[in-house]
């Protein structure tokens, strides 16, 4: 016997109900019968009134637009960090366009001196790239979409993300609503870059492939800080207090009070180490130059060793290579204090977010999901960024597709356990320049460590009072 369709059953029930109603004498039937009929009719129809049979004949629909269903241009804005166009195209724009030919991601590139707040008040980028230095600033603008609903709608599996990255994301809003404002994009870790040409020039052995102590690195730096044929060489660049503090995972501000958190044994250790570096004979020039960084390492090529973020150097070095400028450099593990060996520095979390004002929130989130897929994260790894997802095999692919890393000791990137990035107080980036002032006091102004800590703490606390007046207690 052929099975009756649901529509046929409904029709039969309606006829039977009508017959019973006529037998009742008033032609209306009972209220319970009306309710029953309505329920059955509702079960046999879709929300738009179509029967199940009609709905089955149509393609399955979702309540969001799928990426690639129609031509679309999404805008992208990087709020912080080093993210040159070479990387933007290789890691994001090109892979998405290749998979979805009718989808284009265009980058918003404001003037260099434009603030994050100014950009987000005049533009509505669909996708926002951030790091710890700007998360709190973007939160103030209201530009972040709470991603919890999008995560659920698109069945995005957050358990694939490395805990030290995901835990940092949840810390941002812990106890303040618990919103999820960002998805980790990559783990930005620290290494020691060294210029082999400078080592060879002065007959000094290269840093080892095993993690070394700060004392060992300082001894090497002393041998390489010198002037030769009118060229002044610097043995070591460390990003000063802010960089060194990441070896111990130190916050600048107390999480509860918002006041300076520098008066601790751990911070004292950092100040003393930075002072030791500045006291290397010849480190500070007679003209008072003391702050050595990326340009002096890769463009001027007068810095022998630089301990810094991975992302701060790999992309720019590749761009420099494309311009025809190359030199003989390599990678060693980031050093640390002797009692901290086995750990490197904090892993900075680079993230992708959806703009709360975007007209294409679903599609923007789908782009993020694509970049967090195994395929998307493989592209990151092969081009010099450490993936955000838990997939150890990707370490074997690290750097395979980026020419500037060919022949380099990329395995040293993965020596040592990175620390989870400390909680950034909402005002931390606002007062970070005070740490630069403190380093200058140590380097050229003749202040002792304890005096600099007191002076810097006072300056920070003064700024915090102004910030609390402007923005509230956060």
Coordinates of C-alpha atoms in Angstrom, one line a residue:
X1 CA 0.0 0.0 0.0
X2 CA 1.3 3.4 -0.9
X3 CA 1.9 5.7 2.1
X4 CA -0.3 8.7 2.4
X5 CA 1.5 12.0 2.1
X6 CA 1.3 14.4 5.0
X7 CA -0.8 16.8 2.8
X8 CA -3.3 14.1 2.0
X9 CA -3.6 13.2 5.7
X10 CA -4.3 16.9 6.5
X11 CA -7.0 17.1 3.8
X12 CA -8.6 13.9 5.1
X13 CA -8.6 15.2 8.7
X14 CA -10.1 18.5 7.6
X15 CA -13.0 16.7 5.8
X16 CA -13.7 14.5 8.8
X17 CA -13.7 17.5 11.1
X18 CA -16.2 19.3 8.8
X19 CA -18.5 16.2 8.8
X20 CA -18.4 16.0 12.6
X21 CA -19.1 19.7 12.9
X22 CA -22.1 19.4 10.7
X23 CA -23.4 16.6 12.9
X24 CA -23.1 18.9 15.9
X25 CA -26.0 21.1 14.6
X26 CA -24.2 24.6 14.7
X27 CA -21.8 24.1 11.8
X28 CA -18.9 25.7 13.8
X29 CA -17.3 22.8 15.7
X30 CA -15.5 23.2 19.1
X31 CA -12.6 25.6 19.9
X32 CA -10.4 22.5 20.6
X33 CA -11.1 21.2 17.2
X34 CA -10.1 24.6 15.6
X35 CA -6.9 24.6 17.6
X36 CA -6.1 21.0 16.5
X37 CA -6.7 21.9 12.8
X38 CA -4.5 25.0 13.1
X39 CA -1.7 23.0 14.7
X40 CA -1.8 20.3 12.0
X41 CA -1.9 22.8 9.2
X42 CA 1.1 24.6 10.8
X43 CA 3.0 21.4 11.0
X44 CA 2.4 20.7 7.3
X45 CA 3.5 24.1 6.1
X46 CA 6.7 26.1 6.1
X47 CA 7.0 29.5 7.8
X48 CA 6.1 31.2 4.5
X49 CA 3.0 29.2 4.1
X50 CA 4.3 26.7 1.6
X51 CA 3.6 23.0 2.0
X52 CA 6.4 20.5 2.9
X53 CA 6.2 19.1 -0.6
X54 CA 6.7 22.6 -2.2
X55 CA 9.6 23.4 0.2
X56 CA 11.3 20.1 -0.5
X57 CA 11.4 21.0 -4.2
X58 CA 13.4 24.1 -3.5
X59 CA 17.1 24.3 -2.6
X60 CA 17.8 24.4 1.1
X61 CA 18.0 27.9 2.5
X62 CA 19.8 29.5 5.4
X63 CA 19.1 32.6 7.3
X64 CA 22.4 34.2 6.2
X65 CA 24.1 35.0 3.0
X66 CA 26.8 32.6 1.9
X67 CA 30.2 33.9 0.8
X68 CA 30.4 33.8 -2.9
X69 CA 26.7 33.7 -3.7
X70 CA 26.9 37.1 -5.2
X71 CA 29.6 39.6 -6.2
X72 CA 30.9 41.4 -3.1
X73 CA 33.7 43.7 -2.0
X74 CA 34.6 43.7 1.7
X75 CA 36.9 46.3 3.3
X76 CA 39.7 45.5 5.6
X77 CA 41.5 47.7 8.1
X78 CA 44.7 46.9 10.1
X79 CA 44.7 48.9 13.4
X80 CA 48.1 47.9 14.6
X81 CA 51.3 45.9 14.2
X82 CA 53.4 45.2 11.1
X83 CA 51.2 44.0 8.3
X84 CA 52.7 45.0 5.0
X85 CA 50.8 44.8 1.7
X86 CA 52.8 41.7 0.7
X87 CA 51.4 39.8 3.7
X88 CA 47.9 41.2 3.3
X89 CA 47.7 40.0 -0.3
X90 CA 49.4 36.6 0.3
X91 CA 47.6 35.7 3.5
X92 CA 44.1 37.2 3.1
X93 CA 43.1 38.9 -0.2
X94 CA 44.6 36.5 -2.7
X95 CA 43.5 33.2 -1.1
X96 CA 39.9 34.4 -0.6
X97 CA 39.7 35.8 -4.2
X98 CA 41.1 32.5 -5.5
X99 CA 38.4 30.4 -3.7
X100 CA 35.6 33.0 -4.3
X101 CA 36.4 34.8 -7.6
X102 CA 33.5 37.2 -7.2
X103 CA 34.7 38.3 -3.7
X104 CA 37.3 41.0 -3.3
X105 CA 38.9 42.3 -0.1
X106 CA 40.1 45.8 -0.3
X107 CA 42.4 47.4 2.2
X108 CA 41.8 50.7 3.9
X109 CA 45.2 52.5 4.2
X110 CA 44.9 55.8 6.1
X111 CA 47.7 58.3 6.5
X112 CA 50.4 57.1 8.9
X113 CA 49.5 59.7 11.6
X114 CA 45.8 58.9 11.6
X115 CA 44.5 57.4 14.9
X116 CA 42.4 54.2 15.1
X117 CA 39.6 56.3 16.5
X118 CA 39.7 58.7 13.6
X119 CA 39.7 55.9 11.0
X120 CA 36.8 54.1 12.6
X121 CA 34.8 57.3 12.9
X122 CA 35.1 58.0 9.2
X123 CA 35.2 54.4 7.7
X124 CA 33.3 51.2 8.2
X125 CA 35.7 48.4 7.5
X126 CA 34.0 45.1 7.4
X127 CA 37.0 43.2 8.8
X128 CA 39.2 44.7 11.5
X129 CA 42.8 43.3 12.2
X130 CA 44.0 44.1 15.7
X131 CA 46.5 43.2 18.4
X132 CA 46.7 43.8 22.1
X133 CA 48.0 47.3 21.5
X134 CA 44.6 48.4 20.0
X135 CA 41.9 46.0 21.2
X136 CA 40.8 48.3 24.0
X137 CA 40.9 51.4 21.8
X138 CA 38.6 49.7 19.3
X139 CA 36.3 48.5 22.1
X140 CA 35.9 52.2 23.1
X141 CA 34.7 53.1 19.6
X142 CA 32.0 50.4 19.6
X143 CA 33.3 49.0 16.3
X144 CA 33.6 45.4 17.4
X145 CA 30.7 43.1 16.8
X146 CA 30.1 40.5 19.6
X147 CA 30.8 37.3 17.7
X148 CA 29.0 34.8 19.8
X149 CA 25.9 34.7 17.6
X150 CA 28.0 34.5 14.5
X151 CA 30.1 31.7 16.0
X152 CA 27.0 29.7 16.7
X153 CA 25.3 30.5 13.4
X154 CA 28.3 29.4 11.4
X155 CA 29.2 26.5 13.6
X156 CA 32.7 27.8 14.1
X157 CA 34.7 25.5 16.4
X158 CA 36.7 27.6 18.8
X159 CA 38.3 24.5 20.4
X160 CA 40.6 24.3 17.4
X161 CA 42.3 27.5 18.5
X162 CA 45.4 27.3 20.7
X163 CA 44.4 27.9 24.4
X164 CA 47.1 30.5 25.1
X165 CA 45.5 32.6 22.3
X166 CA 41.8 31.9 23.0
X167 CA 42.2 32.4 26.7
X168 CA 43.7 35.9 26.1
X169 CA 40.6 36.7 23.9
X170 CA 38.2 35.7 26.7
X171 CA 40.2 37.7 29.3
X172 CA 39.6 41.0 27.4
X173 CA 35.9 41.1 28.5
X174 CA 35.9 38.7 31.5
X175 CA 33.4 40.0 34.0
X176 CA 32.5 42.9 31.7
X177 CA 29.9 41.1 29.6
X178 CA 32.0 38.2 28.3
X179 CA 31.6 39.2 24.7
X180 CA 33.8 37.7 22.1
X181 CA 35.2 40.5 20.0
X182 CA 37.9 38.8 18.0
X183 CA 39.2 35.5 16.6
X184 CA 42.9 34.8 16.8
X185 CA 44.6 35.0 13.4
X186 CA 48.1 34.0 14.3
X187 CA 50.5 33.7 17.2
X188 CA 53.2 36.4 17.0
X189 CA 56.2 35.0 18.9
X190 CA 59.7 36.2 19.6
X191 CA 63.1 35.1 18.2
X192 CA 66.6 36.4 18.1
X193 CA 67.6 37.7 14.6
X194 CA 71.4 37.9 14.0
X195 CA 73.5 39.4 11.2
X196 CA 76.0 36.8 10.3
X197 CA 78.1 39.3 8.3
X198 CA 78.8 41.3 11.4
X199 CA 79.7 38.2 13.4
X200 CA 82.0 37.1 10.6
X201 CA 83.6 40.5 10.4
X202 CA 84.7 40.4 14.0
X203 CA 85.3 36.7 14.3
X204 CA 82.6 36.1 16.9
X205 CA 80.7 32.8 17.1
X206 CA 77.0 32.9 16.2
X207 CA 74.3 32.5 18.8
X208 CA 73.6 28.8 19.5
X209 CA 70.6 26.8 18.4
X210 CA 69.8 26.2 22.0
X211 CA 68.2 29.0 24.1
X212 CA 70.8 31.1 25.8
X213 CA 70.7 33.3 28.9
X214 CA 70.7 37.0 28.9
X215 CA 74.2 36.9 30.5
X216 CA 75.5 34.9 27.6
X217 CA 73.9 37.2 25.0
X218 CA 75.3 40.3 26.8
X219 CA 78.8 38.9 26.6
X220 CA 78.4 38.5 22.8
X221 CA 76.9 41.9 22.5
X222 CA 79.9 43.5 24.2
X223 CA 82.2 42.0 21.6
X224 CA 80.1 43.4 18.7
X225 CA 79.5 46.9 20.0
X226 CA 82.3 48.8 18.4
X227 CA 83.4 51.2 15.6
X228 CA 85.2 50.0 12.6
X229 CA 86.3 52.2 9.6
X230 CA 83.9 54.9 10.7
X231 CA 80.9 52.5 11.1
X232 CA 79.4 52.2 14.5
X233 CA 78.1 48.7 15.2
X234 CA 75.6 47.8 18.0
X235 CA 75.7 44.3 19.5
X236 CA 72.1 44.0 20.7
X237 CA 68.6 45.5 20.3
X238 CA 65.8 44.3 22.5
X239 CA 62.9 46.7 22.2
X240 CA 64.0 48.0 25.6
X241 CA 61.7 47.8 28.7
X242 CA 58.5 46.9 26.8
X243 CA 60.2 44.0 25.0
X244 CA 62.2 42.7 27.9
X245 CA 59.1 42.7 30.2
X246 CA 57.4 40.2 27.9
X247 CA 60.0 37.6 28.9
X248 CA 58.3 37.6 32.3
X249 CA 54.7 38.4 31.2
X250 CA 54.5 41.7 33.1
X251 CA 51.6 44.1 32.9
X252 CA 52.2 47.8 33.1
X253 CA 49.1 48.5 35.2
X254 CA 47.4 46.9 38.1
X255 CA 44.2 45.2 36.8
X256 CA 42.0 46.3 39.7
X257 CA 43.2 49.9 40.4
X258 CA 44.6 50.9 37.0
X259 CA 47.7 52.4 38.7
X260 CA 51.3 51.7 37.7
X261 CA 52.4 48.1 38.5
X262 CA 56.2 48.7 38.1
X263 CA 57.2 48.5 41.8
X264 CA 57.7 44.8 41.9
X265 CA 60.8 42.5 42.1
X266 CA 60.1 41.3 38.5
X267 CA 60.0 44.8 37.0
X268 CA 63.1 45.7 39.0
X269 CA 64.8 42.8 37.3
X270 CA 63.8 44.1 33.8
X271 CA 64.9 47.7 34.6
X272 CA 68.3 46.4 35.8
X273 CA 68.8 44.3 32.6
X274 CA 68.0 47.2 30.4
X275 CA 70.4 49.3 32.3
X276 CA 73.1 46.7 31.8
X277 CA 72.5 46.8 28.0
X278 CA 72.8 50.6 27.9
X279 CA 76.0 50.4 29.9
X280 CA 77.8 48.3 27.3
X281 CA 80.7 50.6 26.2
X282 CA 79.8 52.3 23.0
X283 CA 76.1 51.4 23.1
X284 CA 75.0 55.0 23.6
X285 CA 76.7 57.2 21.1
X286 CA 78.4 60.5 22.0
X287 CA 75.5 62.2 20.3
X288 CA 73.1 60.5 22.6
X289 CA 71.6 57.9 20.2
X290 CA 70.4 54.9 22.3
X291 CA 67.3 53.4 20.8
X292 CA 68.2 50.8 18.1
X293 CA 65.5 49.0 16.2
X294 CA 64.4 47.4 12.9
X295 CA 65.8 49.9 10.5
X296 CA 69.2 49.7 12.0
X297 CA 69.1 45.9 11.7
X298 CA 67.8 45.4 8.2
X299 CA 68.4 48.6 6.4
X300 CA 71.5 50.1 7.9
X301 CA 72.7 46.6 8.9
X302 CA 74.7 47.9 11.9
X303 CA 72.9 45.9 14.6
X304 CA 74.3 42.4 15.1
X305 CA 71.4 40.9 17.1
X306 CA 67.8 41.9 17.5
X307 CA 65.3 40.2 19.8
X308 CA 61.8 41.0 18.7
X309 CA 58.5 39.8 17.3
X310 CA 58.5 37.4 14.5
X311 CA 55.9 39.3 12.5
X312 CA 57.8 42.6 13.1
X313 CA 60.6 41.4 10.8
X314 CA 59.7 38.5 8.4
X315 CA 57.3 40.5 6.2
X316 CA 59.5 43.6 6.0
X317 CA 62.5 41.5 5.3
X318 CA 60.7 39.9 2.4
X319 CA 59.6 43.3 1.1
X320 CA 63.2 44.4 1.3
X321 CA 64.3 41.3 -0.6
X322 CA 61.8 42.1 -3.3
X323 CA 63.4 45.5 -3.6
X324 CA 66.8 43.8 -4.2
X325 CA 68.3 44.3 -0.7
X326 CA 69.6 41.1 0.9
X327 CA 72.1 40.2 3.6
X328 CA 73.3 37.2 5.5
X329 CA 71.1 36.8 8.6
X330 CA 69.6 34.0 10.5
X331 CA 67.4 33.0 13.5
X332 CA 68.2 31.8 17.0
X333 CA 65.8 31.2 20.0
X334 CA 64.9 34.2 22.1
X335 CA 67.1 34.4 25.2
X336 CA 65.7 34.6 28.8
X337 CA 66.9 34.7 32.4
X338 CA 68.6 31.6 33.6
X339 CA 65.8 30.5 35.8
X340 CA 63.3 31.1 32.9
X341 CA 65.0 28.9 30.3
X342 CA 62.5 26.8 28.4
X343 CA 60.2 29.8 28.1
X344 CA 60.5 32.6 25.5
X345 CA 58.3 35.7 25.6
X346 CA 54.6 36.4 25.5
X347 CA 52.9 35.3 22.3
X348 CA 51.1 38.4 21.0
X349 CA 47.6 37.6 19.6
X350 CA 46.9 39.0 16.2
X351 CA 43.1 38.9 15.6
X352 CA 40.4 39.4 13.1
X353 CA 37.0 40.9 13.9
X354 CA 33.7 41.9 12.3
X355 CA 32.6 45.6 12.4
X356 CA 29.4 46.1 14.3
X357 CA 28.2 48.5 11.6
X358 CA 29.1 46.3 8.7
X359 CA 26.3 45.5 6.2
X360 CA 28.0 42.1 5.5
X361 CA 28.6 40.6 8.9
X362 CA 27.9 37.0 7.9
X363 CA 30.2 37.2 4.8
X364 CA 32.9 39.0 6.8
X365 CA 32.8 36.2 9.5
X366 CA 32.9 33.6 6.7
X367 CA 36.1 35.2 5.5
X368 CA 37.5 34.9 9.0
X369 CA 36.4 31.2 9.1
X370 CA 38.2 30.5 5.8
X371 CA 41.4 32.0 7.1
X372 CA 41.1 29.9 10.2
X373 CA 40.5 26.7 8.2
X374 CA 43.3 24.2 7.9
X375 CA 44.0 25.4 4.4
X376 CA 44.0 29.1 5.4
X377 CA 46.3 28.4 8.4
X378 CA 48.7 26.4 6.2
X379 CA 49.1 29.4 4.0
X380 CA 50.0 31.5 7.0
X381 CA 52.5 28.9 8.2
X382 CA 54.1 28.5 4.8
X383 CA 54.5 32.3 4.6
X384 CA 56.2 33.0 7.9
X385 CA 53.4 33.4 10.5
X386 CA 52.7 30.9 13.3
X387 CA 49.2 29.5 13.0
X388 CA 46.5 30.1 15.6
X389 CA 45.0 26.6 15.4
X390 CA 46.1 23.4 17.1
X391 CA 47.8 21.5 14.3
X392 CA 51.4 20.6 15.0
X393 CA 52.1 19.4 11.5
X394 CA 51.9 23.0 10.3
X395 CA 55.2 23.7 12.1
X396 CA 56.9 21.5 9.5
X397 CA 55.5 23.7 6.8
X398 CA 56.7 26.9 8.4
X399 CA 58.4 29.3 5.9
X400 CA 58.3 27.0 2.9
X401 CA 56.7 29.5 0.5
X402 CA 58.4 32.7 1.5
X403 CA 61.7 33.3 -0.2
X404 CA 63.3 35.3 2.5
X405 CA 63.1 32.3 4.9
X406 CA 64.7 29.8 2.6
X407 CA 67.9 28.4 4.1
X408 CA 67.1 30.0 7.5
X409 CA 67.0 28.0 10.8
X410 CA 63.3 28.2 11.0
X411 CA 63.2 25.3 13.5
X412 CA 64.5 27.7 16.1
X413 CA 61.2 29.6 16.0
X414 CA 59.6 26.8 17.9
X415 CA 62.3 26.3 20.6
X416 CA 60.9 27.4 24.0
X417 CA 57.4 27.7 25.2
X418 CA 55.7 31.1 24.6
X419 CA 53.9 32.7 27.5
X420 CA 50.2 33.7 27.3
X421 CA 50.0 37.5 26.7
X422 CA 49.2 39.3 29.9
X423 CA 45.8 41.1 30.4
X424 CA 46.0 44.5 28.9
X425 CA 44.3 47.1 31.1
X426 CA 42.1 49.4 28.9
X427 CA 44.6 52.2 29.6
X428 CA 47.8 50.3 29.1
X429 CA 48.5 51.3 25.6
X430 CA 47.7 54.9 26.4
X431 CA 50.6 55.1 28.9
X432 CA 53.1 52.9 27.1
X433 CA 55.1 55.8 26.0
X434 CA 56.1 56.3 29.6
X435 CA 58.2 53.1 29.4
X436 CA 60.1 54.6 26.4
X437 CA 60.7 57.7 28.5
X438 CA 61.9 55.5 31.3
X439 CA 64.4 53.7 29.0
X440 CA 65.7 57.1 27.9
X441 CA 66.2 58.1 31.5
X442 CA 68.3 54.9 32.0
X443 CA 70.2 55.3 28.8
X444 CA 71.1 59.0 28.7
X445 CA 69.8 61.0 31.6
X446 CA 71.9 59.3 34.3
X447 CA 69.1 58.2 36.6
X448 CA 69.5 55.0 38.7
X449 CA 67.0 52.2 38.4
X450 CA 65.0 52.9 41.5
X451 CA 64.7 56.6 40.7
X452 CA 63.4 55.8 37.2
X453 CA 60.8 53.3 38.6
X454 CA 59.5 56.0 41.0
X455 CA 59.5 58.7 38.4
X456 CA 57.8 56.5 35.8
X457 CA 55.2 55.3 38.3
X458 CA 54.3 58.8 39.2
X459 CA 54.0 59.9 35.6
X460 CA 51.8 56.9 34.8
X461 CA 49.5 57.5 37.7
X462 CA 49.1 61.1 36.8
X463 CA 48.1 60.1 33.3
X464 CA 45.7 57.5 34.6
X465 CA 43.8 60.1 36.6
X466 CA 43.3 62.1 33.4
X467 CA 42.2 59.0 31.5
X468 CA 39.7 58.1 34.2
X469 CA 38.3 61.6 34.0
X470 CA 38.0 61.3 30.2
X471 CA 36.8 57.7 29.8
X472 CA 35.6 56.6 33.3
X473 CA 37.2 53.8 35.3
X474 CA 36.8 51.3 32.5

